Amino acid sequence: MGQRLIRRPDAPGALQPPPPPPVRRRLLLLCIMLCLWLYVFYSCAGSCAPVPGLGGRPAAAAGAHGGGLQVLSELLRRAPAGAAPPEEQSAAPDPTSPISSFFNGSGTKKLPQAIIIGVKKGGTRALLEFLRVHPDVRAVGAEPHFFDRNYERGLAWYRDLMPRTLDGQITMEKTPSYFVTKEAPARISAMSKGTKLIVVVRDPVTRAISDYTQTLSKKPDIPTFESLTFKNRTTGLIDTSWSAIQIGIYAKHLENWLLYFPIGQILFVSGERLISDPAGELGRVQDFLGLKRIITDKHFYFNKTKGFPCLKKAEGSSKPHCLGKTKGRTHPNIDREVVQRLREFYRPFNMKFYQMTGHDFGWD
């Protein structure tokens, strides 16, 4: 009742129901498309392996209605909801595979291939910030202090701190205190003998004053620079136990590193040139790391207020970026006689350092 009847022209008076719409054809096409989609998804999830039990035939080969249903039935039978594909049940997926990298969206964590190992107040933060502009450099922002303070935590803990990288990218970190840590060279060598090392050095007298200035900003009641410099002001004997003085004896610390790494595996960056010619020093660093020279003069502008170069565009930003207010502090006035005595103290160590590195930094 309620069914509409039509009259056939070849049979007057006869009543027939209307012909059924082409639903079967649409269902068949939909089923085949679903089978194809499921097969592609299943293959990708299994690192593009063929579907077991189908003889390696792609789903498209089963173009008939019965073939499409057979593929769908086989897929549903072998991969019930919530179950992992057979390949994943027998072995863990490779985290370095292109498919895994694609779904993770950011590659894998690796131990660093290059480390900025020193020196404190030499310009290590500036160098790291400049390097992070390079698309093939991924670096930890904070200082891990793994090889001097956290070594007992293990390499797995250290690697977990690293950013994810894709193929062709370099993982880096910087901890300036490594350079003066006696155990650091052996520990880094044990991790990888091929690790590339970068040392940012600066006139040791200026560096010591900068070191003292930083401490003074945190502890305003500390003794004067002059009183800390000498064991005995009358005799002029320098107190080499004071860290601000000790760090600047670069030749002594370098000897320890050369027991584990060849000199060619260590790059020495001039802290002074990092200010006067940042693009030039960054060019040397990029060459040392085997990177294309992407960071050039166009990335920098000189900030007269701070007295050092800044980035026109920082990593992941379209705005200019300068180092924070803790950088570029005004140094206190130091007695000229004390400065001169320090220069005399450092001169033989500087000469030896020039010989060891094959580079005259012009501090005398």
Coordinates of C-alpha atoms in Angstrom, one line a residue:
M1 CA 0.0 0.0 0.0
G2 CA 1.3 3.4 -0.9
Q3 CA 3.6 1.9 -3.6
R4 CA 3.5 4.0 -6.7
L5 CA 2.7 1.9 -9.8
I6 CA 3.5 2.9 -13.4
R7 CA 2.0 1.8 -16.7
R8 CA 4.4 0.1 -19.1
P9 CA 3.9 1.4 -22.7
D10 CA 4.3 -2.1 -24.3
A11 CA 1.7 -3.7 -22.1
P12 CA -1.4 -1.5 -21.8
G13 CA -3.3 -1.9 -18.6
A14 CA -0.4 -3.8 -16.9
L15 CA 0.9 -2.4 -13.7
Q16 CA 4.7 -2.9 -12.7
P17 CA 6.8 -1.7 -9.8
P18 CA 9.6 0.8 -10.8
P19 CA 13.1 -0.6 -11.6
P20 CA 15.4 -0.6 -8.5
P21 CA 18.0 2.2 -8.4
P22 CA 21.7 1.2 -9.2
V23 CA 22.6 0.7 -5.5
R24 CA 24.6 -2.5 -6.1
R25 CA 27.0 -0.8 -8.4
R26 CA 27.6 2.0 -5.9
L27 CA 28.1 -0.4 -3.0
L28 CA 30.6 -2.4 -5.1
L29 CA 32.6 0.7 -5.9
L30 CA 32.5 1.8 -2.3
C31 CA 33.6 -1.6 -1.1
I32 CA 36.6 -1.7 -3.5
M33 CA 37.7 1.8 -2.5
L34 CA 37.5 0.8 1.2
C35 CA 39.6 -2.3 0.5
L36 CA 42.2 -0.2 -1.3
W37 CA 42.4 2.3 1.5
L38 CA 42.6 -0.4 4.2
Y39 CA 45.4 -2.2 2.3
V40 CA 47.5 0.9 1.9
F41 CA 47.1 1.8 5.6
Y42 CA 47.9 -1.7 6.7
S43 CA 51.0 -1.9 4.4
C44 CA 52.3 1.5 5.8
A45 CA 51.7 0.4 9.4
G46 CA 53.8 -2.7 8.7
S47 CA 56.6 -0.7 7.0
C48 CA 55.1 -1.3 3.6
A49 CA 55.1 -5.1 3.9
P50 CA 52.6 -7.1 1.7
V51 CA 49.5 -8.4 3.4
P52 CA 50.2 -12.0 4.6
G53 CA 48.1 -14.7 3.1
L54 CA 47.3 -12.7 -0.1
G55 CA 50.3 -13.9 -2.0
G56 CA 51.7 -10.4 -2.3
R57 CA 48.9 -9.4 -4.8
P58 CA 47.9 -5.8 -4.4
A59 CA 44.3 -5.2 -3.6
A60 CA 43.8 -3.4 -6.9
A61 CA 44.4 -6.8 -8.6
A62 CA 41.2 -8.1 -7.1
G63 CA 39.1 -5.8 -9.2
A64 CA 36.0 -8.0 -9.2
H65 CA 33.3 -7.8 -6.5
G66 CA 34.2 -11.1 -5.0
G67 CA 38.0 -10.2 -5.0
G68 CA 37.3 -7.0 -3.1
L69 CA 35.2 -8.7 -0.5
Q70 CA 37.9 -11.4 -0.1
V71 CA 40.6 -8.7 0.6
L72 CA 38.3 -6.9 3.1
S73 CA 37.5 -10.2 4.8
E74 CA 41.2 -11.2 5.1
L75 CA 42.2 -7.8 6.5
L76 CA 39.5 -7.8 9.1
R77 CA 40.3 -11.3 10.1
R78 CA 44.0 -10.7 10.5
A79 CA 43.9 -7.3 12.1
P80 CA 41.1 -7.1 14.6
A81 CA 40.4 -3.9 16.4
G82 CA 43.2 -2.9 18.8
A83 CA 45.6 -5.6 17.5
A84 CA 49.1 -4.8 16.2
P85 CA 50.1 -6.1 12.7
P86 CA 52.1 -9.4 12.8
E87 CA 55.4 -7.5 12.0
E88 CA 55.0 -5.3 15.1
Q89 CA 54.1 -8.3 17.3
S90 CA 57.3 -10.0 16.5
A91 CA 59.7 -7.0 16.5
A92 CA 59.6 -3.4 17.7
P93 CA 59.2 -0.8 14.9
D94 CA 62.4 0.9 13.8
P95 CA 62.4 4.4 15.3
T96 CA 64.8 5.6 12.6
S97 CA 62.6 4.5 9.6
P98 CA 61.2 7.2 7.4
I99 CA 57.7 6.2 8.3
S100 CA 58.3 6.4 12.0
S101 CA 60.0 9.8 11.5
F102 CA 57.0 11.0 9.5
F103 CA 54.4 9.9 12.1
N104 CA 56.6 11.2 15.0
G105 CA 57.0 14.4 13.2
S106 CA 60.5 15.3 14.5
G107 CA 63.0 12.5 14.0
T108 CA 65.0 10.8 16.8
K109 CA 67.1 11.7 19.8
K110 CA 70.8 11.2 19.4
L111 CA 73.9 11.7 21.4
P112 CA 75.7 15.0 20.3
Q113 CA 78.1 14.9 17.5
A114 CA 79.6 18.3 18.5
I115 CA 80.0 20.0 21.9
I116 CA 80.9 23.5 22.9
I117 CA 83.2 22.6 25.8
G118 CA 84.3 26.1 26.9
V119 CA 85.2 28.6 28.1
K120 CA 83.1 30.4 30.7
K121 CA 82.5 34.1 29.8
G122 CA 84.2 33.5 26.5
G123 CA 81.1 33.9 24.3
T124 CA 79.7 30.3 24.3
R125 CA 76.1 31.4 24.6
A126 CA 76.4 33.8 21.7
L127 CA 78.0 31.1 19.5
L128 CA 75.2 28.6 20.4
E129 CA 72.4 31.1 19.7
F130 CA 74.0 32.0 16.3
L131 CA 74.5 28.4 15.3
R132 CA 70.9 27.5 16.1
V133 CA 69.9 29.7 13.2
H134 CA 71.3 27.0 10.9
P135 CA 68.5 24.6 9.8
D136 CA 70.9 21.6 10.1
V137 CA 71.8 22.4 13.8
R138 CA 69.7 21.2 16.7
A139 CA 70.9 22.1 20.1
V140 CA 69.9 21.9 23.8
G141 CA 69.2 25.4 25.2
A142 CA 70.1 24.8 28.8
E143 CA 73.6 23.5 29.8
P144 CA 73.3 19.7 30.6
H145 CA 76.5 19.5 32.7
F146 CA 76.5 15.8 32.1
F147 CA 80.2 15.2 31.9
D148 CA 81.0 17.1 35.0
R149 CA 78.0 16.9 37.4
N150 CA 75.5 14.3 36.1
Y151 CA 77.7 11.6 34.7
E152 CA 76.3 9.0 37.1
R153 CA 72.9 9.4 35.4
G154 CA 74.1 7.5 32.3
L155 CA 74.1 8.1 28.6
A156 CA 70.4 7.2 28.2
W157 CA 69.5 10.1 30.5
Y158 CA 71.9 12.4 28.6
R159 CA 70.4 11.4 25.2
D160 CA 66.9 12.0 26.4
L161 CA 67.8 15.7 27.0
M162 CA 68.7 16.1 23.3
P163 CA 66.3 17.5 20.7
R164 CA 65.0 15.3 18.0
T165 CA 66.9 15.4 14.7
L166 CA 66.4 14.3 11.2
D167 CA 69.0 12.7 8.9
G168 CA 71.6 15.2 8.0
Q169 CA 71.1 17.4 11.1
I170 CA 73.7 17.8 13.9
T171 CA 72.9 17.4 17.6
M172 CA 74.8 19.9 19.8
E173 CA 75.1 21.0 23.4
K174 CA 77.3 23.5 25.3
T175 CA 78.6 23.4 28.8
P176 CA 81.6 25.7 29.3
S177 CA 82.8 24.1 32.5
Y178 CA 83.8 20.9 30.6
F179 CA 87.0 22.5 29.5
V180 CA 88.4 22.8 33.0
T181 CA 86.9 19.5 34.3
K182 CA 89.7 16.9 34.5
E183 CA 87.4 13.9 33.9
A184 CA 85.5 15.4 30.9
P185 CA 87.9 14.5 28.1
A186 CA 88.0 10.8 29.0
R187 CA 84.2 10.6 29.5
I188 CA 83.5 12.3 26.1
S189 CA 86.0 10.1 24.4
A190 CA 84.3 7.0 25.9
M191 CA 81.0 8.2 24.5
S192 CA 82.5 8.8 21.0
K193 CA 86.1 9.4 19.9
G194 CA 84.8 11.2 16.9
T195 CA 83.0 14.0 18.8
K196 CA 83.9 17.4 17.5
L197 CA 84.8 19.9 20.2
I198 CA 84.6 23.7 20.1
V199 CA 86.3 26.1 22.5
V200 CA 85.5 29.8 22.6
V201 CA 88.5 31.6 24.1
R202 CA 89.0 35.2 25.1
D203 CA 91.7 37.4 26.5
P204 CA 92.2 35.7 29.9
V205 CA 92.5 39.0 31.7
T206 CA 89.2 40.4 30.3
R207 CA 87.6 37.0 30.8
A208 CA 88.6 37.0 34.5
I209 CA 87.2 40.5 35.0
S210 CA 83.9 39.4 33.3
D211 CA 83.8 36.3 35.4
Y212 CA 84.1 38.5 38.6
T213 CA 81.5 40.9 37.3
Q214 CA 79.0 38.1 36.9
T215 CA 79.7 36.8 40.5
L216 CA 79.5 40.4 41.8
S217 CA 76.0 40.8 40.3
K218 CA 74.8 37.8 42.3
K219 CA 76.9 38.5 45.5
P220 CA 77.4 42.2 45.9
D221 CA 79.3 41.7 49.2
I222 CA 82.2 39.6 47.8
P223 CA 85.8 41.0 48.2
T224 CA 87.3 43.2 45.5
F225 CA 88.8 41.8 42.4
E226 CA 92.2 43.0 43.4
S227 CA 92.1 41.2 46.8
L228 CA 91.0 38.0 45.2
T229 CA 93.7 38.1 42.5
F230 CA 96.7 37.9 44.8
K231 CA 97.7 35.5 47.4
N232 CA 100.0 38.3 48.6
R233 CA 99.5 41.8 47.2
T234 CA 103.0 42.9 48.5
T235 CA 104.9 40.1 46.7
G236 CA 102.5 40.2 43.7
L237 CA 101.9 36.4 43.8
I238 CA 98.9 35.4 41.8
D239 CA 96.3 33.2 43.4
T240 CA 95.8 30.5 40.8
S241 CA 93.3 28.6 43.0
W242 CA 90.7 31.3 42.3
S243 CA 88.6 29.9 39.4
A244 CA 88.4 33.3 37.7
I245 CA 92.2 33.1 37.3
Q246 CA 92.6 29.4 36.8
I247 CA 90.2 29.1 33.8
G248 CA 92.3 31.5 31.8
I249 CA 95.4 29.2 31.9
Y250 CA 94.2 27.7 28.6
A251 CA 97.4 25.8 27.7
K252 CA 97.3 23.8 30.9
H253 CA 93.7 22.6 30.4
L254 CA 94.3 21.9 26.7
E255 CA 97.0 19.5 27.5
N256 CA 94.5 17.3 29.3
W257 CA 92.2 17.3 26.2
L258 CA 95.1 16.4 23.8
L259 CA 95.5 13.1 25.7
Y260 CA 92.2 11.9 24.2
F261 CA 91.5 14.0 21.1
P262 CA 93.8 15.2 18.2
I263 CA 94.2 18.9 17.9
G264 CA 92.4 18.8 14.5
Q265 CA 89.3 17.6 16.2
I266 CA 89.1 20.8 18.3
L267 CA 88.1 24.2 16.9
F268 CA 89.2 27.3 18.8
V269 CA 86.9 30.3 18.3
S270 CA 88.0 33.8 19.1
G271 CA 85.6 35.5 21.5
E272 CA 86.9 38.9 20.3
R273 CA 86.3 38.1 16.6
L274 CA 82.9 36.7 17.5
I275 CA 82.0 40.3 18.4
S276 CA 84.0 42.1 15.6
D277 CA 83.3 39.6 12.8
P278 CA 80.6 37.2 13.8
A279 CA 79.9 36.0 10.2
G280 CA 83.6 35.2 9.7
E281 CA 83.9 33.1 12.9
L282 CA 80.6 31.4 12.1
G283 CA 81.9 30.6 8.7
R284 CA 84.9 28.7 10.3
V285 CA 82.5 26.9 12.6
Q286 CA 80.2 25.8 9.8
D287 CA 83.2 24.5 7.8
F288 CA 84.4 22.6 10.9
L289 CA 81.1 21.0 11.4
G290 CA 80.7 20.1 7.7
L291 CA 77.8 22.4 7.2
K292 CA 76.9 24.5 4.3
R293 CA 77.7 28.2 4.9
I294 CA 74.2 29.5 5.5
I295 CA 74.8 31.9 8.4
T296 CA 76.4 35.0 6.9
D297 CA 76.6 38.8 7.4
K298 CA 72.9 39.2 6.5
H299 CA 71.9 37.5 9.8
F300 CA 73.6 40.1 12.1
Y301 CA 73.3 43.7 13.1
F302 CA 75.5 45.5 15.7
N303 CA 73.7 46.7 18.8
K304 CA 75.5 49.8 20.0
T305 CA 73.7 49.8 23.4
K306 CA 74.9 46.3 24.3
G307 CA 78.2 46.6 22.4
F308 CA 77.9 43.3 20.5
P309 CA 76.2 41.8 17.5
C310 CA 72.6 40.5 17.6
L311 CA 70.6 38.4 15.3
K312 CA 68.2 40.0 12.9
K313 CA 66.0 36.9 13.1
A314 CA 66.3 34.3 15.9
E315 CA 65.6 30.6 15.5
G316 CA 61.9 30.1 14.8
S317 CA 61.2 33.8 14.9
S318 CA 60.9 36.7 12.5
K319 CA 62.0 39.3 15.1
P320 CA 65.5 40.6 16.1
H321 CA 67.1 38.9 19.0
C322 CA 69.9 39.9 21.4
L323 CA 71.3 38.0 24.3
G324 CA 69.7 38.8 27.7
K325 CA 70.5 41.5 30.2
T326 CA 73.0 39.2 31.9
K327 CA 75.3 39.6 28.9
G328 CA 77.3 42.7 28.2
R329 CA 77.4 43.9 31.8
T330 CA 79.6 47.0 32.5
H331 CA 82.9 45.9 34.1
P332 CA 84.0 47.6 37.3
N333 CA 87.2 49.7 37.2
I334 CA 90.2 47.6 38.0
D335 CA 93.5 49.0 39.2
R336 CA 95.8 49.3 36.2
E337 CA 98.7 47.8 38.0
V338 CA 96.7 44.7 38.8
V339 CA 95.7 44.4 35.2
Q340 CA 99.3 44.7 34.1
R341 CA 100.5 42.1 36.6
L342 CA 97.9 39.7 35.3
R343 CA 99.0 40.3 31.7
E344 CA 102.5 39.4 32.7
F345 CA 101.3 36.3 34.5
Y346 CA 99.3 35.0 31.5
R347 CA 101.9 35.9 28.8
P348 CA 103.9 32.7 28.9
F349 CA 100.7 30.6 29.1
N350 CA 99.3 32.5 26.1
M351 CA 102.5 31.9 24.1
K352 CA 102.3 28.2 24.7
F353 CA 98.6 28.2 23.8
Y354 CA 99.4 29.9 20.5
Q355 CA 102.0 27.3 19.7
M356 CA 99.6 24.4 20.6
T357 CA 96.8 25.7 18.5
G358 CA 98.8 27.2 15.7
H359 CA 96.9 30.5 16.1
D360 CA 97.9 33.8 17.5
F361 CA 94.9 35.4 19.2
G362 CA 96.7 38.7 19.8
W363 CA 96.1 39.1 23.5
D364 CA 99.6 40.6 24.2

